Amino acid sequence: MPAHGQAPVQFGLPPVPGQAPMHPAPPFQAPPFGQRPNAAGNPVGAVFLGFLVSVVVSFLYSGINVATYKEQSLTTANILYLGHALLNGSVVGSLVGLVGRRSNGARIGAAVIAALGAFFGFANSLPLIIADSETPRVAWDLLQHEPFWPAKAWWNNETGGGVDWFSPLGLVIAAAAAWGLAYAIGNKRGRT
């Protein structure tokens, strides 16, 4: 500030005749671009919503599997399982992409949840099938004696022994569908 009665100090070039005098520039300020929109969405809510939907789809598959197991051939059972895995992954991935947007954590969560949904949809239907074909008490006794037999039955080939490669293929299909759709839909929504 200049003293009283003194001319103000000017910065820069002297003013051109007919031009207003220049004033000193204020200290540096960021340009007023506003806030960036949150492109990440809500990853925790997305994963939780994906989990809830995966549970519902798995229960529906278990119910269909129990209702139709007597008429199923091995080919039909494999197609039904792989279709369930694809449906579970597609629904979970779509919802996670819509809610989680560009969050990589939400995409990974969707892939894990969809794969677990494919596994538990099949594994949960096995005790129900035993309870329907025998009695609920037989299924309960079997689960008490061997609690992991649904997982072992999921992994083992019923006809030829060894590994049933459709089982891990279902996990890969579910995870790939979930991650791919979450990525595609999340990137599309993140730009808008």
Coordinates of N, CA and C in Angstrom, one line a residue:
M1 N 0.8 -1.2 0.0 CA 0.0 0.0 0.0 C 0.9 1.2 0.0
P2 N 0.6 2.2 -0.9 CA 1.4 3.4 -0.8 C 1.0 4.3 0.3
A3 N 1.9 5.1 0.7 CA 1.6 6.0 1.8 C 0.6 7.1 1.4
H4 N 0.0 7.7 2.3 CA -1.1 8.7 2.0 C -0.5 9.8 1.2
G5 N -1.1 10.2 0.1 CA -0.6 11.2 -0.7 C 0.4 10.8 -1.8
Q6 N 0.8 9.5 -1.8 CA 1.8 9.0 -2.7 C 1.0 8.3 -3.9
A7 N 1.6 8.3 -5.1 CA 1.0 7.7 -6.2 C 1.0 6.2 -6.1
P8 N 0.0 5.4 -6.5 CA 0.1 4.0 -6.4 C 1.2 3.4 -7.2
V9 N 1.8 2.3 -6.7 CA 2.9 1.6 -7.3 C 2.3 0.8 -8.5
Q10 N 2.9 0.9 -9.7 CA 2.3 0.2 -10.8 C 3.3 -0.9 -11.2
F11 N 2.7 -2.1 -11.5 CA 3.5 -3.2 -12.0 C 3.4 -3.4 -13.5
G12 N 4.4 -3.8 -14.1 CA 4.3 -4.0 -15.6 C 4.7 -2.7 -16.3
L13 N 4.2 -2.7 -17.6 CA 4.5 -1.6 -18.4 C 3.6 -0.4 -18.1
P14 N 4.1 0.8 -18.4 CA 3.2 1.9 -18.1 C 2.0 1.9 -19.0
P15 N 0.9 2.5 -18.6 CA -0.3 2.5 -19.4 C -0.1 3.3 -20.7
V16 N -0.7 2.8 -21.7 CA -0.8 3.5 -23.0 C -1.8 4.6 -22.9
P17 N -1.5 5.8 -23.5 CA -2.5 6.9 -23.4 C -3.9 6.4 -23.9
G18 N -4.9 6.7 -23.1 CA -6.2 6.3 -23.4 C -6.6 4.9 -22.9
Q19 N -5.7 4.3 -22.2 CA -6.0 3.0 -21.7 C -6.0 3.1 -20.1
A20 N -6.8 2.3 -19.5 CA -6.9 2.3 -18.1 C -5.7 1.7 -17.5
P21 N -5.3 2.2 -16.3 CA -4.0 1.7 -15.7 C -4.2 0.2 -15.3
M22 N -3.1 -0.5 -15.3 CA -3.2 -1.9 -14.9 C -3.1 -2.0 -13.4
H23 N -3.8 -3.0 -12.9 CA -3.8 -3.3 -11.5 C -3.0 -4.5 -11.2
P24 N -2.4 -4.6 -10.1 CA -1.6 -5.8 -9.8 C -2.5 -7.1 -9.8
A25 N -2.0 -8.2 -10.3 CA -2.7 -9.4 -10.4 C -2.8 -10.0 -9.0
P26 N -3.9 -10.7 -8.7 CA -4.0 -11.3 -7.3 C -3.1 -12.5 -7.3
P27 N -2.8 -13.1 -6.1 CA -2.0 -14.3 -6.1 C -2.6 -15.4 -6.9
F28 N -1.8 -16.4 -7.3 CA -2.3 -17.5 -8.1 C -3.5 -18.2 -7.6
Q29 N -4.5 -18.4 -8.4 CA -5.7 -19.1 -8.0 C -5.9 -20.1 -9.1
A30 N -6.4 -21.3 -8.7 CA -6.8 -22.3 -9.7 C -7.9 -21.8 -10.6
P31 N -7.9 -22.2 -11.9 CA -8.9 -21.8 -12.7 C -10.3 -22.4 -12.3
P32 N -11.3 -21.7 -12.5 CA -12.6 -22.1 -12.0 C -13.3 -23.2 -12.8
F33 N -12.8 -24.4 -12.8 CA -13.3 -25.5 -13.6 C -14.5 -26.2 -12.9
G34 N -14.6 -26.0 -11.6 CA -15.6 -26.7 -10.8 C -15.1 -28.0 -10.4
Q35 N -15.9 -28.8 -9.7 CA -15.5 -30.1 -9.2 C -15.7 -31.1 -10.3
R36 N -14.8 -32.1 -10.3 CA -14.9 -33.2 -11.3 C -16.0 -34.1 -10.8
P37 N -16.8 -34.6 -11.7 CA -17.8 -35.6 -11.3 C -17.2 -36.9 -10.7
N38 N -17.8 -37.5 -9.8 CA -17.3 -38.7 -9.2 C -17.5 -39.8 -10.2
A39 N -16.5 -40.3 -10.9 CA -16.6 -41.3 -11.9 C -16.5 -42.7 -11.3
A40 N -16.2 -42.8 -10.0 CA -16.0 -44.1 -9.4 C -17.4 -44.7 -8.9
G41 N -18.4 -43.9 -8.8 CA -19.7 -44.4 -8.4 C -19.7 -44.8 -6.9
N42 N -20.3 -45.9 -6.6 CA -20.4 -46.4 -5.2 C -19.9 -47.8 -5.2
P43 N -18.6 -48.1 -5.1 CA -18.2 -49.5 -5.2 C -18.7 -50.4 -4.1
V44 N -18.8 -50.0 -2.9 CA -19.3 -50.8 -1.8 C -20.7 -51.2 -2.1
G45 N -21.5 -50.2 -2.4 CA -22.9 -50.5 -2.7 C -23.1 -51.4 -3.9
A46 N -22.2 -51.2 -4.9 CA -22.3 -52.0 -6.1 C -22.0 -53.5 -5.8
V47 N -21.0 -53.7 -5.0 CA -20.6 -55.1 -4.6 C -21.7 -55.7 -3.8
F48 N -22.3 -55.0 -2.8 CA -23.4 -55.5 -2.0 C -24.6 -55.8 -2.8
L49 N -25.0 -54.9 -3.7 CA -26.1 -55.2 -4.6 C -25.8 -56.4 -5.5
G50 N -24.6 -56.5 -6.0 CA -24.2 -57.7 -6.8 C -24.4 -59.0 -6.0
F51 N -23.9 -58.9 -4.7 CA -24.1 -60.1 -3.8 C -25.5 -60.5 -3.6
L52 N -26.4 -59.5 -3.4 CA -27.8 -59.9 -3.1 C -28.4 -60.5 -4.4
V53 N -28.1 -59.9 -5.5 CA -28.7 -60.4 -6.8 C -28.1 -61.8 -7.1
S54 N -26.9 -62.0 -6.8 CA -26.3 -63.3 -7.0 C -26.9 -64.4 -6.2
V55 N -27.2 -64.1 -4.9 CA -27.9 -65.0 -4.0 C -29.3 -65.4 -4.6
V56 N -30.0 -64.4 -5.1 CA -31.3 -64.6 -5.6 C -31.2 -65.5 -6.9
V57 N -30.3 -65.2 -7.8 CA -30.2 -66.0 -9.0 C -29.7 -67.5 -8.6
S58 N -28.9 -67.6 -7.6 CA -28.4 -68.9 -7.2 C -29.6 -69.7 -6.6
F59 N -30.4 -69.1 -5.8 CA -31.6 -69.8 -5.3 C -32.5 -70.2 -6.4
L60 N -32.7 -69.4 -7.4 CA -33.6 -69.7 -8.5 C -33.0 -70.9 -9.2
Y61 N -31.7 -70.9 -9.5 CA -31.1 -72.1 -10.1 C -31.2 -73.4 -9.3
S62 N -31.0 -73.2 -8.0 CA -31.2 -74.4 -7.1 C -32.6 -75.0 -7.2
G63 N -33.6 -74.1 -7.2 CA -35.0 -74.5 -7.3 C -35.3 -75.2 -8.6
I64 N -34.8 -74.6 -9.7 CA -35.0 -75.2 -11.0 C -34.3 -76.6 -11.1
N65 N -33.1 -76.7 -10.5 CA -32.3 -77.9 -10.5 C -33.0 -79.0 -9.7
V66 N -33.6 -78.6 -8.5 CA -34.3 -79.6 -7.7 C -35.6 -80.0 -8.4
A67 N -36.3 -79.1 -9.1 CA -37.6 -79.4 -9.7 C -37.4 -80.3 -10.9
T68 N -36.2 -80.3 -11.6 CA -36.1 -81.0 -12.9 C -35.0 -82.0 -12.8
Y69 N -34.4 -82.4 -11.7 CA -33.3 -83.3 -11.7 C -33.6 -84.7 -12.2
K70 N -34.9 -85.1 -12.0 CA -35.3 -86.4 -12.4 C -35.3 -86.6 -14.0
E71 N -35.6 -85.5 -14.7 CA -35.7 -85.5 -16.1 C -34.4 -85.1 -16.8
Q72 N -33.4 -84.7 -16.0 CA -32.1 -84.1 -16.6 C -31.2 -85.3 -17.1
S73 N -30.6 -85.1 -18.3 CA -29.5 -86.0 -18.7 C -28.3 -85.2 -18.2
L74 N -27.1 -85.9 -18.4 CA -25.8 -85.2 -18.0 C -25.6 -84.0 -18.8
T75 N -25.9 -84.1 -20.1 CA -25.7 -82.9 -21.0 C -26.7 -81.8 -20.6
T76 N -27.9 -82.1 -20.3 CA -28.9 -81.0 -19.9 C -28.4 -80.4 -18.6
A77 N -27.9 -81.2 -17.6 CA -27.4 -80.7 -16.4 C -26.2 -79.8 -16.6
N78 N -25.3 -80.1 -17.5 CA -24.2 -79.3 -17.7 C -24.6 -78.0 -18.4
I79 N -25.5 -78.1 -19.4 CA -26.0 -76.8 -20.0 C -26.7 -75.9 -19.1
L80 N -27.5 -76.5 -18.2 CA -28.2 -75.7 -17.2 C -27.2 -75.0 -16.2
Y81 N -26.2 -75.8 -15.8 CA -25.2 -75.2 -14.9 C -24.4 -74.0 -15.6
L82 N -24.0 -74.3 -16.8 CA -23.2 -73.2 -17.5 C -24.1 -72.0 -17.9
G83 N -25.4 -72.3 -18.2 CA -26.3 -71.2 -18.4 C -26.6 -70.4 -17.1
H84 N -26.6 -71.1 -16.0 CA -26.8 -70.4 -14.7 C -25.5 -69.5 -14.4
A85 N -24.4 -70.1 -14.7 CA -23.1 -69.3 -14.5 C -23.1 -68.1 -15.4
L86 N -23.5 -68.2 -16.6 CA -23.5 -67.0 -17.5 C -24.6 -66.0 -17.1
L87 N -25.7 -66.5 -16.7 CA -26.8 -65.6 -16.2 C -26.3 -64.9 -14.9
N88 N -25.8 -65.6 -14.0 CA -25.3 -65.0 -12.7 C -24.3 -63.9 -13.0
G89 N -23.3 -64.3 -13.8 CA -22.2 -63.3 -14.1 C -22.8 -62.1 -14.9
S90 N -23.7 -62.3 -15.8 CA -24.3 -61.2 -16.6 C -25.1 -60.2 -15.7
V91 N -25.9 -60.8 -14.8 CA -26.7 -59.9 -14.0 C -25.9 -59.2 -13.0
V92 N -24.9 -59.9 -12.3 CA -24.1 -59.2 -11.3 C -23.2 -58.2 -12.0
G93 N -22.6 -58.5 -13.2 CA -21.7 -57.5 -13.8 C -22.5 -56.3 -14.3
S94 N -23.7 -56.5 -14.8 CA -24.5 -55.3 -15.3 C -24.8 -54.4 -14.1
L95 N -25.2 -54.9 -13.0 CA -25.6 -54.1 -11.9 C -24.4 -53.4 -11.3
V96 N -23.3 -54.1 -11.2 CA -22.0 -53.5 -10.6 C -21.5 -52.5 -11.5
G97 N -21.6 -52.7 -12.9 CA -21.2 -51.6 -13.8 C -22.1 -50.4 -13.7
L98 N -23.4 -50.5 -13.5 CA -24.2 -49.4 -13.3 C -24.0 -48.6 -12.1
V99 N -23.8 -49.3 -11.0 CA -23.7 -48.6 -9.7 C -22.2 -48.3 -9.4
G100 N -21.3 -49.2 -9.7 CA -19.9 -49.0 -9.3 C -19.1 -48.2 -10.3
R101 N -19.6 -48.0 -11.5 CA -19.0 -47.3 -12.6 C -17.6 -47.8 -12.9
R102 N -16.6 -46.9 -12.7 CA -15.2 -47.2 -13.1 C -14.4 -47.8 -12.0
S103 N -14.9 -48.3 -11.0 CA -14.2 -48.8 -9.8 C -13.6 -50.2 -10.1
N104 N -12.3 -50.3 -10.1 CA -11.7 -51.6 -10.4 C -12.0 -52.6 -9.2
G105 N -12.1 -52.1 -8.0 CA -12.4 -53.0 -6.9 C -13.8 -53.6 -7.0
A106 N -14.8 -52.8 -7.5 CA -16.1 -53.3 -7.7 C -16.2 -54.3 -8.8
R107 N -15.3 -54.1 -9.9 CA -15.3 -55.1 -11.0 C -14.7 -56.5 -10.5
I108 N -13.7 -56.4 -9.7 CA -13.1 -57.6 -9.1 C -14.1 -58.3 -8.2
G109 N -14.7 -57.5 -7.4 CA -15.8 -58.0 -6.5 C -16.9 -58.7 -7.2
A110 N -17.3 -58.1 -8.4 CA -18.3 -58.7 -9.2 C -17.9 -60.1 -9.7
A111 N -16.7 -60.2 -10.2 CA -16.2 -61.4 -10.7 C -16.1 -62.5 -9.6
V112 N -15.7 -62.1 -8.4 CA -15.6 -63.1 -7.3 C -17.0 -63.5 -6.9
I113 N -17.9 -62.6 -6.8 CA -19.3 -62.9 -6.3 C -20.0 -63.7 -7.3
A114 N -19.8 -63.5 -8.6 CA -20.5 -64.3 -9.7 C -20.0 -65.7 -9.7
A115 N -18.7 -65.9 -9.5 CA -18.1 -67.2 -9.5 C -18.6 -68.0 -8.2
L116 N -18.6 -67.3 -7.1 CA -19.2 -67.9 -5.9 C -20.7 -68.3 -6.0
G117 N -21.4 -67.4 -6.7 CA -22.8 -67.7 -6.9 C -23.0 -68.9 -7.8
A118 N -22.2 -69.0 -8.8 CA -22.3 -70.2 -9.7 C -22.0 -71.5 -8.9
F119 N -20.9 -71.4 -8.0 CA -20.6 -72.6 -7.2 C -21.7 -72.9 -6.2
F120 N -22.1 -72.0 -5.4 CA -23.1 -72.2 -4.4 C -24.5 -72.6 -4.9
G121 N -24.8 -72.1 -6.1 CA -26.1 -72.5 -6.7 C -26.1 -74.0 -7.0
F122 N -25.0 -74.5 -7.5 CA -24.9 -76.0 -7.7 C -24.8 -76.7 -6.4
A123 N -23.9 -76.3 -5.5 CA -23.6 -77.0 -4.3 C -24.8 -77.0 -3.3
N124 N -25.6 -76.0 -3.3 CA -26.8 -75.9 -2.4 C -27.9 -76.8 -3.0
S125 N -27.9 -77.0 -4.3 CA -29.0 -77.8 -4.8 C -28.8 -79.3 -4.5
L126 N -27.6 -79.8 -4.2 CA -27.3 -81.2 -4.0 C -28.0 -81.7 -2.7
P127 N -27.9 -81.0 -1.5 CA -28.6 -81.5 -0.4 C -30.1 -81.5 -0.6
L128 N -30.6 -80.5 -1.3 CA -32.0 -80.4 -1.6 C -32.5 -81.6 -2.4
I129 N -31.7 -82.0 -3.4 CA -32.0 -83.1 -4.2 C -32.0 -84.4 -3.4
I130 N -31.0 -84.6 -2.5 CA -31.0 -85.8 -1.6 C -32.2 -85.8 -0.7
A131 N -32.6 -84.6 -0.2 CA -33.7 -84.5 0.7 C -35.0 -84.8 -0.1
D132 N -35.1 -84.5 -1.3 CA -36.3 -84.8 -2.1 C -36.3 -86.2 -2.5
S133 N -35.2 -86.8 -2.9 CA -35.2 -88.2 -3.4 C -35.3 -89.2 -2.2
E134 N -34.7 -88.8 -1.1 CA -34.7 -89.7 0.1 C -35.6 -89.1 1.1
T135 N -35.0 -88.5 2.1 CA -35.7 -87.8 3.2 C -34.8 -86.7 3.6
P136 N -35.4 -85.6 4.2 CA -34.5 -84.6 4.8 C -33.5 -85.1 5.8
R137 N -33.9 -86.1 6.6 CA -33.0 -86.6 7.6 C -31.8 -87.2 7.0
V138 N -31.9 -87.9 5.8 CA -30.7 -88.5 5.2 C -29.8 -87.4 4.7
A139 N -30.3 -86.3 4.1 CA -29.5 -85.2 3.7 C -28.8 -84.6 4.9
W140 N -29.5 -84.4 6.0 CA -28.9 -83.8 7.2 C -27.8 -84.7 7.8
D141 N -28.1 -86.0 7.8 CA -27.0 -86.9 8.3 C -25.8 -86.9 7.4
L142 N -26.0 -86.9 6.1 CA -24.9 -86.8 5.2 C -24.1 -85.5 5.4
L143 N -24.7 -84.4 5.6 CA -24.0 -83.2 5.8 C -23.3 -83.1 7.1
Q144 N -23.9 -83.8 8.1 CA -23.2 -83.9 9.4 C -21.9 -84.8 9.3
H145 N -22.1 -85.9 8.6 CA -20.9 -86.8 8.5 C -19.9 -86.3 7.6
E146 N -20.2 -85.7 6.5 CA -19.3 -85.1 5.5 C -19.8 -83.8 5.0
P147 N -19.4 -82.7 5.8 CA -19.9 -81.4 5.5 C -19.5 -80.8 4.1
F148 N -18.4 -81.3 3.5 CA -18.0 -80.7 2.3 C -18.3 -81.6 1.1
W149 N -19.2 -82.6 1.2 CA -19.5 -83.4 0.1 C -20.2 -82.7 -1.1
P150 N -21.0 -81.6 -0.9 CA -21.5 -80.9 -2.1 C -20.3 -80.3 -2.9
A151 N -19.3 -79.8 -2.3 CA -18.1 -79.3 -3.0 C -17.4 -80.4 -3.7
K152 N -17.2 -81.5 -3.1 CA -16.6 -82.7 -3.7 C -17.4 -83.2 -4.9
A153 N -18.7 -83.2 -4.7 CA -19.6 -83.6 -5.8 C -19.5 -82.6 -7.0
W154 N -19.4 -81.4 -6.7 CA -19.3 -80.4 -7.7 C -18.0 -80.6 -8.5
W155 N -16.9 -81.0 -7.9 CA -15.6 -81.1 -8.5 C -15.5 -82.4 -9.3
N156 N -16.1 -83.5 -8.8 CA -15.9 -84.8 -9.3 C -16.8 -85.1 -10.5
N157 N -16.3 -85.9 -11.4 CA -17.1 -86.4 -12.6 C -17.9 -87.6 -12.1
E158 N -19.2 -87.5 -12.4 CA -20.1 -88.6 -11.9 C -20.0 -89.8 -12.8
T159 N -19.8 -89.7 -14.0 CA -19.8 -90.8 -14.9 C -18.4 -91.5 -15.1
G160 N -17.4 -90.8 -15.3 CA -16.1 -91.4 -15.6 C -15.1 -91.3 -14.4
G161 N -15.4 -90.6 -13.3 CA -14.5 -90.4 -12.3 C -13.6 -89.2 -12.7
G162 N -12.7 -88.8 -11.8 CA -11.8 -87.7 -12.0 C -12.5 -86.4 -11.9
V163 N -11.9 -85.4 -12.6 CA -12.4 -84.0 -12.5 C -13.5 -83.7 -13.5
D164 N -14.5 -83.1 -13.1 CA -15.6 -82.6 -14.0 C -15.2 -81.2 -14.4
W165 N -14.7 -81.1 -15.6 CA -14.2 -79.8 -16.1 C -15.2 -78.8 -16.4
F166 N -16.5 -79.2 -16.5 CA -17.6 -78.2 -16.6 C -17.7 -77.3 -15.4
S167 N -17.4 -77.9 -14.2 CA -17.5 -77.1 -13.0 C -16.6 -75.9 -12.9
P168 N -15.3 -76.0 -13.1 CA -14.4 -74.8 -13.1 C -14.7 -73.9 -14.3
L169 N -15.2 -74.5 -15.5 CA -15.5 -73.7 -16.6 C -16.7 -72.8 -16.3
G170 N -17.6 -73.3 -15.5 CA -18.7 -72.4 -15.1 C -18.2 -71.2 -14.2
L171 N -17.2 -71.5 -13.4 CA -16.7 -70.4 -12.6 C -16.0 -69.3 -13.5
V172 N -15.3 -69.8 -14.5 CA -14.6 -68.9 -15.4 C -15.6 -68.1 -16.2
I173 N -16.7 -68.7 -16.7 CA -17.7 -68.0 -17.4 C -18.4 -67.0 -16.6
A174 N -18.7 -67.3 -15.3 CA -19.4 -66.4 -14.5 C -18.5 -65.2 -14.2
A175 N -17.2 -65.4 -13.8 CA -16.3 -64.4 -13.5 C -16.0 -63.5 -14.7
A176 N -15.8 -64.1 -15.9 CA -15.5 -63.3 -17.1 C -16.7 -62.5 -17.5
A177 N -17.9 -63.0 -17.4 CA -19.1 -62.3 -17.8 C -19.3 -61.1 -16.8
A178 N -19.1 -61.3 -15.5 CA -19.3 -60.3 -14.5 C -18.3 -59.2 -14.7
W179 N -17.0 -59.5 -14.9 CA -16.0 -58.5 -15.0 C -16.2 -57.8 -16.3
G180 N -16.4 -58.5 -17.4 CA -16.5 -57.9 -18.7 C -17.7 -56.9 -18.8
L181 N -18.9 -57.3 -18.3 CA -20.0 -56.4 -18.3 C -19.8 -55.2 -17.4
A182 N -19.3 -55.4 -16.2 CA -19.0 -54.3 -15.3 C -18.0 -53.3 -15.9
Y183 N -17.0 -53.8 -16.6 CA -16.1 -53.0 -17.3 C -16.7 -52.1 -18.4
A184 N -17.5 -52.8 -19.2 CA -18.1 -52.2 -20.4 C -19.1 -51.2 -19.9
I185 N -20.0 -51.5 -19.0 CA -21.1 -50.6 -18.6 C -20.5 -49.5 -17.7
G186 N -19.6 -49.9 -16.9 CA -19.0 -48.9 -16.0 C -18.2 -47.8 -16.8
N187 N -17.5 -48.2 -17.8 CA -16.8 -47.2 -18.6 C -17.7 -46.3 -19.4
K188 N -18.8 -46.9 -19.9 CA -19.8 -46.2 -20.6 C -20.5 -45.2 -19.7
R189 N -20.9 -45.6 -18.5 CA -21.5 -44.7 -17.6 C -20.6 -43.7 -17.0
G190 N -19.3 -44.0 -16.9 CA -18.3 -43.1 -16.3 C -18.1 -41.9 -17.1
R191 N -18.3 -42.0 -18.4 CA -18.1 -40.8 -19.3 C -19.2 -39.9 -19.4
T192 N -20.4 -40.3 -19.0 CA -21.6 -39.4 -19.0 C -21.8 -38.6 -17.8

